[in-house]
Short mmCIF file of C-alpha atoms and ligand atoms in Angstrom, two decimals:
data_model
loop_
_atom_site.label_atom_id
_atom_site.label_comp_id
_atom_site.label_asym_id
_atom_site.label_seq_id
_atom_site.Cartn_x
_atom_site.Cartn_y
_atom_site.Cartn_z
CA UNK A 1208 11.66 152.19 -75.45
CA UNK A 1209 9.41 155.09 -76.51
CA UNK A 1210 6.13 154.04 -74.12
CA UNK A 1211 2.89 155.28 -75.72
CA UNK A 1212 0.76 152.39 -74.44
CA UNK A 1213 -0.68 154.94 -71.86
CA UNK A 1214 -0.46 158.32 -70.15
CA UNK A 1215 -0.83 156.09 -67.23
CA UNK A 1216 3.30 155.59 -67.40
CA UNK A 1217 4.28 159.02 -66.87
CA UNK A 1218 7.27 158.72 -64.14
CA UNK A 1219 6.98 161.80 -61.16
CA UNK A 1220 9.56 164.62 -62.15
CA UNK A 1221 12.54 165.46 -60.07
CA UNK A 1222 10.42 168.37 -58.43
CA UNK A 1223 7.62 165.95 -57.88
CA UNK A 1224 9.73 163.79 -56.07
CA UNK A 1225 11.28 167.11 -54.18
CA UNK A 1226 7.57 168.05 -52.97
CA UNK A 1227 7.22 164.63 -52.03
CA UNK A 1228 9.92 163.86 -50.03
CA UNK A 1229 9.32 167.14 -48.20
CA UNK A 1230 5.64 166.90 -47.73
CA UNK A 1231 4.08 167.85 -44.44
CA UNK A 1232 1.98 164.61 -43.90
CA UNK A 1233 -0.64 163.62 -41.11
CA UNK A 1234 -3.28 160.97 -40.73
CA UNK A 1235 -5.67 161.45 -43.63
CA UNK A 1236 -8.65 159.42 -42.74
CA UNK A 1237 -8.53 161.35 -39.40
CA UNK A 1238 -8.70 164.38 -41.71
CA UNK A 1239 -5.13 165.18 -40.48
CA UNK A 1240 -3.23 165.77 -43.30
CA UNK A 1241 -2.11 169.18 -44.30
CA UNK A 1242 -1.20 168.30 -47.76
CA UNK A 1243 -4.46 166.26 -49.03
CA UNK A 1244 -6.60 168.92 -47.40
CA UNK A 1245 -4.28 171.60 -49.46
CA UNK A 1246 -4.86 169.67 -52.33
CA UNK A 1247 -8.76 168.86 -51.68
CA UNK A 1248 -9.31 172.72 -51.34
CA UNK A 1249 -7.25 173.77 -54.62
CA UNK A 1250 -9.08 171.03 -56.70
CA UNK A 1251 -12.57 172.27 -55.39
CA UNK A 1252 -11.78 175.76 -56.06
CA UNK A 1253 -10.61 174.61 -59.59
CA UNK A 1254 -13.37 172.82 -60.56
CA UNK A 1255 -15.87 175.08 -59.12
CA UNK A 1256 -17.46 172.85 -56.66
CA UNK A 1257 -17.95 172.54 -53.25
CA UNK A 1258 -15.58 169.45 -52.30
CA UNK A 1259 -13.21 167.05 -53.57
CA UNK A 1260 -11.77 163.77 -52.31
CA UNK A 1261 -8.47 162.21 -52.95
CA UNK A 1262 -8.79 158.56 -54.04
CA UNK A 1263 -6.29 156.14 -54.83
CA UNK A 1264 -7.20 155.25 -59.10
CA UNK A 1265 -10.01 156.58 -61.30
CA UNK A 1266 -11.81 153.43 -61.13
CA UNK A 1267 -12.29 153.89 -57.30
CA UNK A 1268 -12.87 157.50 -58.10
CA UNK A 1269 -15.89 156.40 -60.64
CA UNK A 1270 -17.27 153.67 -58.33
CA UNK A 1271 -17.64 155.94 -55.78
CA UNK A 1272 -19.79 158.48 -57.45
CA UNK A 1273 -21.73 154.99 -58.46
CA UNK A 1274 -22.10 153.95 -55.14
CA UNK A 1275 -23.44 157.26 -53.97
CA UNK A 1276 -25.80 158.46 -56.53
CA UNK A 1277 -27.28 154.85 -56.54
CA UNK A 1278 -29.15 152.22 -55.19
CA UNK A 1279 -28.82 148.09 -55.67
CA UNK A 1280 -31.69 147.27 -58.37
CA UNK A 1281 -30.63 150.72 -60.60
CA UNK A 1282 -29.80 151.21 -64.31
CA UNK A 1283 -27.18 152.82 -65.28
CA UNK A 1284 -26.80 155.02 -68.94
CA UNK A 1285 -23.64 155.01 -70.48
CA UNK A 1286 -21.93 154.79 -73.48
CA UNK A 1287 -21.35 151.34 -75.42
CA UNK A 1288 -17.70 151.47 -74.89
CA UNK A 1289 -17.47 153.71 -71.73
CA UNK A 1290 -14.55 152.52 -69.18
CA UNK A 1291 -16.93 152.23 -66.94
CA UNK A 1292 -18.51 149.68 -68.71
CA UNK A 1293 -15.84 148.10 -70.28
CA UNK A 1294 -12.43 148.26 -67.63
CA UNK A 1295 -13.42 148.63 -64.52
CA UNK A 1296 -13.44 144.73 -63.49
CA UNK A 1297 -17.69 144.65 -63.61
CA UNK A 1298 -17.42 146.58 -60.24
CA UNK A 1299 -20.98 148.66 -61.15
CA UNK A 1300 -22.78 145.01 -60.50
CA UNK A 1301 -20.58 143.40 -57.89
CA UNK A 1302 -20.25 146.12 -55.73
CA UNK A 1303 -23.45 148.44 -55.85
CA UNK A 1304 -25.52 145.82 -57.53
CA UNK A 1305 -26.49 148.00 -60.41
CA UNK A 1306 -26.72 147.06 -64.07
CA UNK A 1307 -25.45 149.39 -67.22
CA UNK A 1308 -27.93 150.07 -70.23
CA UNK A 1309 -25.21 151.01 -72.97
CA UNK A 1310 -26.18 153.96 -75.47
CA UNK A 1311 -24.26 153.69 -78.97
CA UNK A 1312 -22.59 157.28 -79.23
CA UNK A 1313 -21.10 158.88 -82.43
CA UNK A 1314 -17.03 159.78 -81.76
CA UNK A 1315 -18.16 158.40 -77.91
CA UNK A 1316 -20.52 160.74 -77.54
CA UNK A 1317 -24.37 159.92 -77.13
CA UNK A 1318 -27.31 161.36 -78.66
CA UNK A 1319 -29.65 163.09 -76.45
CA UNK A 1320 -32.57 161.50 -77.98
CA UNK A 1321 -31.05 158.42 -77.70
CA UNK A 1322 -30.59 158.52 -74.06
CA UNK A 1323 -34.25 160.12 -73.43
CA UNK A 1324 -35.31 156.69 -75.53
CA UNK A 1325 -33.80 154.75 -72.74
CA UNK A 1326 -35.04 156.17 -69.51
CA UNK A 1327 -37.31 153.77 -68.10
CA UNK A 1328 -40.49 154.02 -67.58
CA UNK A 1329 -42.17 153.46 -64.15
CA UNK A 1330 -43.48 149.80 -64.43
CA UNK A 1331 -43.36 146.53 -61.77
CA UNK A 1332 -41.15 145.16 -64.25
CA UNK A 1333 -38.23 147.74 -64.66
CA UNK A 1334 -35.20 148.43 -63.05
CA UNK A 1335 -34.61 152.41 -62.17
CA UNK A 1336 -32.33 154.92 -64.68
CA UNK A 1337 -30.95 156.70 -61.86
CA UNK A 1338 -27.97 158.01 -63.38
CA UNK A 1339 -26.56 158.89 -66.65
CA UNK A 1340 -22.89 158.24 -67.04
CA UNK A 1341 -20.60 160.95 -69.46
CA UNK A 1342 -16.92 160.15 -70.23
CA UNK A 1343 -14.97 163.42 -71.34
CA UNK A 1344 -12.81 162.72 -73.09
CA UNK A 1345 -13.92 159.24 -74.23
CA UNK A 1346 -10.79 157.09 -73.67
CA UNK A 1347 -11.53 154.08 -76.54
CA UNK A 1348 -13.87 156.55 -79.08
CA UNK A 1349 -10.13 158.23 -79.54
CA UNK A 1350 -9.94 160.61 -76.91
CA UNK A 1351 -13.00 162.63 -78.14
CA UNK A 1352 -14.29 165.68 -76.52
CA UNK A 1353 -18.07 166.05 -75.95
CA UNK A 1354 -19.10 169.06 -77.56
CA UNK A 1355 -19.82 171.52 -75.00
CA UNK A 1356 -23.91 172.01 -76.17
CA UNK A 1357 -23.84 168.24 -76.60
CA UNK A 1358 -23.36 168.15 -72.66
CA UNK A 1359 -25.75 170.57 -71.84
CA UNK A 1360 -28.47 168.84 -73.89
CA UNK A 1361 -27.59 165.75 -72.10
CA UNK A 1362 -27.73 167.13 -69.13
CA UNK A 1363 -31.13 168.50 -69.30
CA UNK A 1364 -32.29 165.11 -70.54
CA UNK A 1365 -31.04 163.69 -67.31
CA UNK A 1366 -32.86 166.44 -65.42
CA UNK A 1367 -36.29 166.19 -67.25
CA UNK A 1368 -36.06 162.69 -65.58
CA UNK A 1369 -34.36 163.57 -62.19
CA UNK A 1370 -31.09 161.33 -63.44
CA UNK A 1371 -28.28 161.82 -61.37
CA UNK A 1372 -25.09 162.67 -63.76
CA UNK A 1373 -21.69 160.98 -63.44
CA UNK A 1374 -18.49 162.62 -65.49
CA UNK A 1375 -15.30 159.81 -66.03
CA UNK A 1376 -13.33 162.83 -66.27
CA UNK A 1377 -10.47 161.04 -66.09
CA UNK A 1378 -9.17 162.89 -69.33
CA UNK A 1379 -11.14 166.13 -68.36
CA UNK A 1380 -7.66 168.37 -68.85
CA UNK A 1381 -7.22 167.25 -72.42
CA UNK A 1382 -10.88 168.34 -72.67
CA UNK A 1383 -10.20 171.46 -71.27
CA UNK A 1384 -6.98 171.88 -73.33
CA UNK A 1385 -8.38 170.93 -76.59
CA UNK A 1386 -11.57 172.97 -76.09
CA UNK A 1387 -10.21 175.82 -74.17
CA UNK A 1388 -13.24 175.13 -72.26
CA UNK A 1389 -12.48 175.33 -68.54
CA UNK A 1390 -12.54 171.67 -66.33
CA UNK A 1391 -14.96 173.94 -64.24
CA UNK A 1392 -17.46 174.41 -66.69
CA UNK A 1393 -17.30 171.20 -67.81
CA UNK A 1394 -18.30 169.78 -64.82
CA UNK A 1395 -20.76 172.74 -63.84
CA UNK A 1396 -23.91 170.50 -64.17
CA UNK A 1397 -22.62 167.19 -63.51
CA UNK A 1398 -23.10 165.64 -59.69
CA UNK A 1399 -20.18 164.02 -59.35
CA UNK A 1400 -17.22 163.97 -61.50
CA UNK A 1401 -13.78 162.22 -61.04
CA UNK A 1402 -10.44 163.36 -62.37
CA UNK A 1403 -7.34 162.03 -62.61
CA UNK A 1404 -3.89 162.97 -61.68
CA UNK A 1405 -2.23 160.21 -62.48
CA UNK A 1406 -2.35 160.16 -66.72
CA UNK A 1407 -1.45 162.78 -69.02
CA UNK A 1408 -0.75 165.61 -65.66
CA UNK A 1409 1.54 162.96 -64.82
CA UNK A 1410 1.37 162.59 -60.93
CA UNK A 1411 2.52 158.86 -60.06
CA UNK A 1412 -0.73 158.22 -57.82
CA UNK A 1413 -4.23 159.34 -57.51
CA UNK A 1414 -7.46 160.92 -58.99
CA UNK A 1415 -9.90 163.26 -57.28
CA UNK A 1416 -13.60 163.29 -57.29
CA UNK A 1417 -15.45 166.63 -57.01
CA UNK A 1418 -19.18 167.56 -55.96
CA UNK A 1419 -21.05 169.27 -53.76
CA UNK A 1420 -20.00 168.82 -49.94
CA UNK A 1421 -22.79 166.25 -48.99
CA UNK A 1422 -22.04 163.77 -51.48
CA UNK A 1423 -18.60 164.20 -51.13
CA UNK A 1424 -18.59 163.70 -47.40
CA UNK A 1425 -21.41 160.15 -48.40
CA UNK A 1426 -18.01 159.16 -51.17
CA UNK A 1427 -15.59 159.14 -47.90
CA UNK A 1428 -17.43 157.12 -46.20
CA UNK A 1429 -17.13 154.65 -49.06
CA UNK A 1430 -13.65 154.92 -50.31
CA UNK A 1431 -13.35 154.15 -45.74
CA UNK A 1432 -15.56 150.97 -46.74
CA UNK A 1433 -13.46 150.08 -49.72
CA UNK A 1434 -10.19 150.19 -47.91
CA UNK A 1435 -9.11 153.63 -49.63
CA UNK A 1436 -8.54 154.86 -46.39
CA UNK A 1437 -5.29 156.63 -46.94
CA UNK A 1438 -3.11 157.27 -43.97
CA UNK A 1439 0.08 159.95 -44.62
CA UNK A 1440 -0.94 160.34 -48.37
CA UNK A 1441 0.27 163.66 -47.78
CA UNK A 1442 3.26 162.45 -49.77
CA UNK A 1443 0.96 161.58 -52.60
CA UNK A 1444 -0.99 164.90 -52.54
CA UNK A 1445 2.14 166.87 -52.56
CA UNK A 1446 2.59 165.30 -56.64
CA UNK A 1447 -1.12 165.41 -57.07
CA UNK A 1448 -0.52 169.74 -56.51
CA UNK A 1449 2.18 170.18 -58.96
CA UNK A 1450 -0.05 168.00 -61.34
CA UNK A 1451 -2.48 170.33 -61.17
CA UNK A 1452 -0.40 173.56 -61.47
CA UNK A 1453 1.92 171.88 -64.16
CA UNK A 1454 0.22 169.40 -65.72
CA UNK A 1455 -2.32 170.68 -68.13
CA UNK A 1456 0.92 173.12 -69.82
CA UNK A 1457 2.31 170.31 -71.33
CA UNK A 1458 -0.50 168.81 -72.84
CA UNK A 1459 -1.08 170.97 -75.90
CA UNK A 1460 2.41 169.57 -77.06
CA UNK A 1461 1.11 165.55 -76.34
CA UNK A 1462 -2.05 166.75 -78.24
CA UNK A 1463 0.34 168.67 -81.06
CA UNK A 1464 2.16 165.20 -81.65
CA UNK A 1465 -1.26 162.94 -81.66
CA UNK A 1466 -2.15 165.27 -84.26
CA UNK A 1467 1.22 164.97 -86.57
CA UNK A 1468 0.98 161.01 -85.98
CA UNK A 1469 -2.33 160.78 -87.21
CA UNK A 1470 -1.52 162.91 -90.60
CA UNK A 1471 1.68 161.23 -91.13
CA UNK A 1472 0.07 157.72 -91.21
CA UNK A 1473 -2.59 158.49 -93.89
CA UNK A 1474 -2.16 156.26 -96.68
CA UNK A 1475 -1.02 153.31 -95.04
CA UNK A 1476 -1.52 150.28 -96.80
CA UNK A 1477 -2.14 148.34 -94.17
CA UNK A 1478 -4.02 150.14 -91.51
CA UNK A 1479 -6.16 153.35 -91.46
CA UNK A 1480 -5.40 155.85 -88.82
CA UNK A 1481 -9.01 156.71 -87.16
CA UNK A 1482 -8.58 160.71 -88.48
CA UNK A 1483 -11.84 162.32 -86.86
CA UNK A 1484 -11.10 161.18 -83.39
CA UNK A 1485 -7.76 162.42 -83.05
CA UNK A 1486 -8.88 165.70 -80.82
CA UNK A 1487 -6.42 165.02 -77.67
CA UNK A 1488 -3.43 163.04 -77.15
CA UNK A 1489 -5.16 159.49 -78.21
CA UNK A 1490 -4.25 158.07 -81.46
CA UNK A 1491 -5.78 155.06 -82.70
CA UNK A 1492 -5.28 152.39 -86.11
CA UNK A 1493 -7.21 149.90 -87.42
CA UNK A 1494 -4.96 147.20 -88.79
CA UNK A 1495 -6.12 144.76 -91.34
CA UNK A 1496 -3.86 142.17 -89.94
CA UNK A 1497 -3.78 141.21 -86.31
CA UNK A 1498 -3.10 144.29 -84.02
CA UNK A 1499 -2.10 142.24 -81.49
CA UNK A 1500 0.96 140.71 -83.83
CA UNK A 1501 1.33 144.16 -84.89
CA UNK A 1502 1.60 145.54 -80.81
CA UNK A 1503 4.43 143.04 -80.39
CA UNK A 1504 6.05 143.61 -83.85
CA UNK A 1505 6.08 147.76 -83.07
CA UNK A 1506 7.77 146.54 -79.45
CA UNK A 1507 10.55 145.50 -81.35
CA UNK A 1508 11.48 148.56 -82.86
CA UNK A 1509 10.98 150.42 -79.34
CA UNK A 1510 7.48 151.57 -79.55
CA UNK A 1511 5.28 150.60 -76.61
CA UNK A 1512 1.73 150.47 -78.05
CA UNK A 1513 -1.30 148.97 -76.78
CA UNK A 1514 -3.47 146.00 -78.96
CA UNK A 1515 -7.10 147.34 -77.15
CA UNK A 1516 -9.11 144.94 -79.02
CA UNK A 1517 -8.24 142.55 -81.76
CA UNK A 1518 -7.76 145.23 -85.01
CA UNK A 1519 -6.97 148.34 -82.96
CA UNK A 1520 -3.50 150.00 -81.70
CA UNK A 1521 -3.46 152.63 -79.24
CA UNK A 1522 -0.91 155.20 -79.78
CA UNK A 1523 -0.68 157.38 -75.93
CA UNK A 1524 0.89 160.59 -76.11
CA UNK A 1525 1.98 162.38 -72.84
CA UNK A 1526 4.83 163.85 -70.75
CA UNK A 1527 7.55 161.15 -71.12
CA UNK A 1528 7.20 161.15 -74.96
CA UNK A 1529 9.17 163.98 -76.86
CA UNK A 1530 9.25 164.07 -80.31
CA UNK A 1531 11.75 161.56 -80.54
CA UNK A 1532 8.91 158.93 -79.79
CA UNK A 1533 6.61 160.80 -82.42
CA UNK A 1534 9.85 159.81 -85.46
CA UNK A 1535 9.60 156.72 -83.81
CA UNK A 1536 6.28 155.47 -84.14
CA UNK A 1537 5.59 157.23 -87.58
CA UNK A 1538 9.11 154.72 -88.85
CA UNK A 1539 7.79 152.02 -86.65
CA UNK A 1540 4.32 152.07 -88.30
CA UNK A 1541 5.69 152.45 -91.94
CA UNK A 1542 8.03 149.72 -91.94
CA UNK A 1543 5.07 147.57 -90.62
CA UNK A 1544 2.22 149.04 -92.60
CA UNK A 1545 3.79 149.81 -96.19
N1 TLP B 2410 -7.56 153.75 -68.46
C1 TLP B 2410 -6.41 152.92 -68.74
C2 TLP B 2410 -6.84 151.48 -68.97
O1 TLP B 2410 -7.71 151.07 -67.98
C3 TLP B 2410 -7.50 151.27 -70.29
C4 TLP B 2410 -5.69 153.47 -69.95
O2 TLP B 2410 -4.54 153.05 -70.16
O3 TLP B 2410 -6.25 154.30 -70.67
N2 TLP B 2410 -11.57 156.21 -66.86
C5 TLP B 2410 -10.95 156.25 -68.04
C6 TLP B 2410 -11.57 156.95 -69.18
C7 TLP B 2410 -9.71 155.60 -68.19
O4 TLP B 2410 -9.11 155.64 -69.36
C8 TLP B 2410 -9.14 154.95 -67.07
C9 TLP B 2410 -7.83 154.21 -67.19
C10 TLP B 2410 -9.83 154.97 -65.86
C11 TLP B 2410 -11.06 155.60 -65.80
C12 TLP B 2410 -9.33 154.25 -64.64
O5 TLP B 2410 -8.23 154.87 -64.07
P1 TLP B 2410 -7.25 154.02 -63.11
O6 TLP B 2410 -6.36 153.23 -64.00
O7 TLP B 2410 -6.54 155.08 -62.32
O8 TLP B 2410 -8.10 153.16 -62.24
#
């Protein structure tokens, strides 16, 4: 089976598994562990920020820079088809009691204007836009990057209005790769931004989320309240390092092979191969027939896709999928397709 259903199936290498086994561990929510701390430090010198946490998944990671950079009763920008929004199990309302105001984007990116549209004014009968929510790269817009003065104009919407600003950087490497922008610049003006380790850098477990040190400290004491509480995760960490050192090298290949997917399934009579959003390692069709049909149908030939709605396929490149899977999917699709 050639997986491309997600980056989120990337196995741990054999030297992953090396660092892990060998790990120097402690107690981590006693601050005791060598290897999260190592890790901690080399993220927040990466990203150009004060701190970073270790967290078990990106959706913790995101809801924790929710919970701290809001309060129950607040609105929440983001875009119309942000994770966020869409996968993370309606965790913005049940657990911080917040509700999301979704902004159309263009290639999952929203217009500044847009956004400035939606800020709420003060009146009895509104809620409060505290924070405006960026995903980079945008995870069902195709894997789109934000173009770089994009960000800074949104940003400085979200300061004329003292908005807090939350990056789902879970895909922030790609960005980084694709751009040649670094992850620190990226995240220069943002509060709070999570990463993870676990997709295309291919670390089993894990995302970080980085910020200055107070709010850092305030997303501790939440991923403590959450259960995230991690004990020798030091054996975790230890993958999460070689992620980061390794990691983002192989992505200009998984980004190289989205690339020759998406130009060898032009013309296909029976689905159109979203062209302008293929700027990482995210492909995605539109099928006129059922995609979901068409998910199990390409399972069958050995290609692990995923159906994400009704009439699109997601097509994941990453680590675990050589070129091999790339011949695969392009026969898979045009024996389906015509
Ligand atoms: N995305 C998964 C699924 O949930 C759709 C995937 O296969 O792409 N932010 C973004 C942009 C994501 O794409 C994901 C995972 C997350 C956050 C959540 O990360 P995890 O799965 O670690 O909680």
């Amino acid at each position: 089976m050639h997986d491309l259903r997600s980056d989120t199936v990337t196995r741990p290498t054999d030297a992953m598994r090396a660092a892990m086994a060998s790990a120097e561990v402690g107690d981590d929510v006693l601050g005791e562990d060598p290897t999260v701390n190592r890790l901690e430090a080399k993220a927040a010198e990466l990203f150009g920020k004060q701190a970073a946490l270790f967290v078990p998944s990106g959706t913790m990671g995101n809801q924790l820079c929710v919970g701290v950079l809001s309060r129950p009763g607040d609105e929440i920008l983001a875009e119309s088809q942000a994770h966020l929004l869409l996968n993370e199990v309606g965790s913005v309302s049940r657990l911080w009691g917040c509700q999301i105001r979704s902004v159309q984007g263009e290639l999952g990116c929203m217009d500044p204007s847009a956004v400035e549209a939606l800020v709420r004014e003060d009146d009895i009968h509104h809620p409060v836009t505290t924070i405006l929510s960026l995903e980079n790269t945008h995870n069902y817009a195709g894997g789109t990057v934000i173009p770089l003065e994009r960000l800074d104009e949104l940003v400085a919407v979200a300061r004329r209005y003292k908005l807090s600003v939350h990056m789902d950087g879970a895909r922030l490497f790609n960005a980084q790769v694709a751009s040649g922008v670094p992850v620190s610049r990226w995240v220069r003006d943002v509060d709070l931004t999570s990463v993870c380790l676990s997709k295309g850098l291919g670390a089993p477990v894990g995302s970080l989320v980085v910020g200055d040190a107070e709010r850092i400290e305030a997303c501790r004491k939440l991923r403590k309240a959450l259960g995230g509480g991690m004990r020798q995760a030091g054996m975790l960490a230890a993958a999460g390092l070689l992620a980061l050192d390794e990691g983002p090298r192989y992505m200009e290949a998984d980004h190289r092979r989205a690339r020759a997917l998406a130009e060898a399934l032009e013309g296909l009579s029976g689905a159109s191969v979203e062209r302008d959003s293929v700027q990482t390692n995210l492909v995605f069709l539109t099928t006129k027939g059922s995609a979901i049909e068409a998910e199990a149908a390409l399972a069958e030939r050995g290609v692990g896709v995923f159906a994400l709605s009704p009439e699109r396929l997601r097509f994941v490149f990453h680590r675990d999928v050589g070129d091999d899977g790339l011949e695969a999917a392009i026969e898979g699709c045009r024996a389906l397709f015509g």
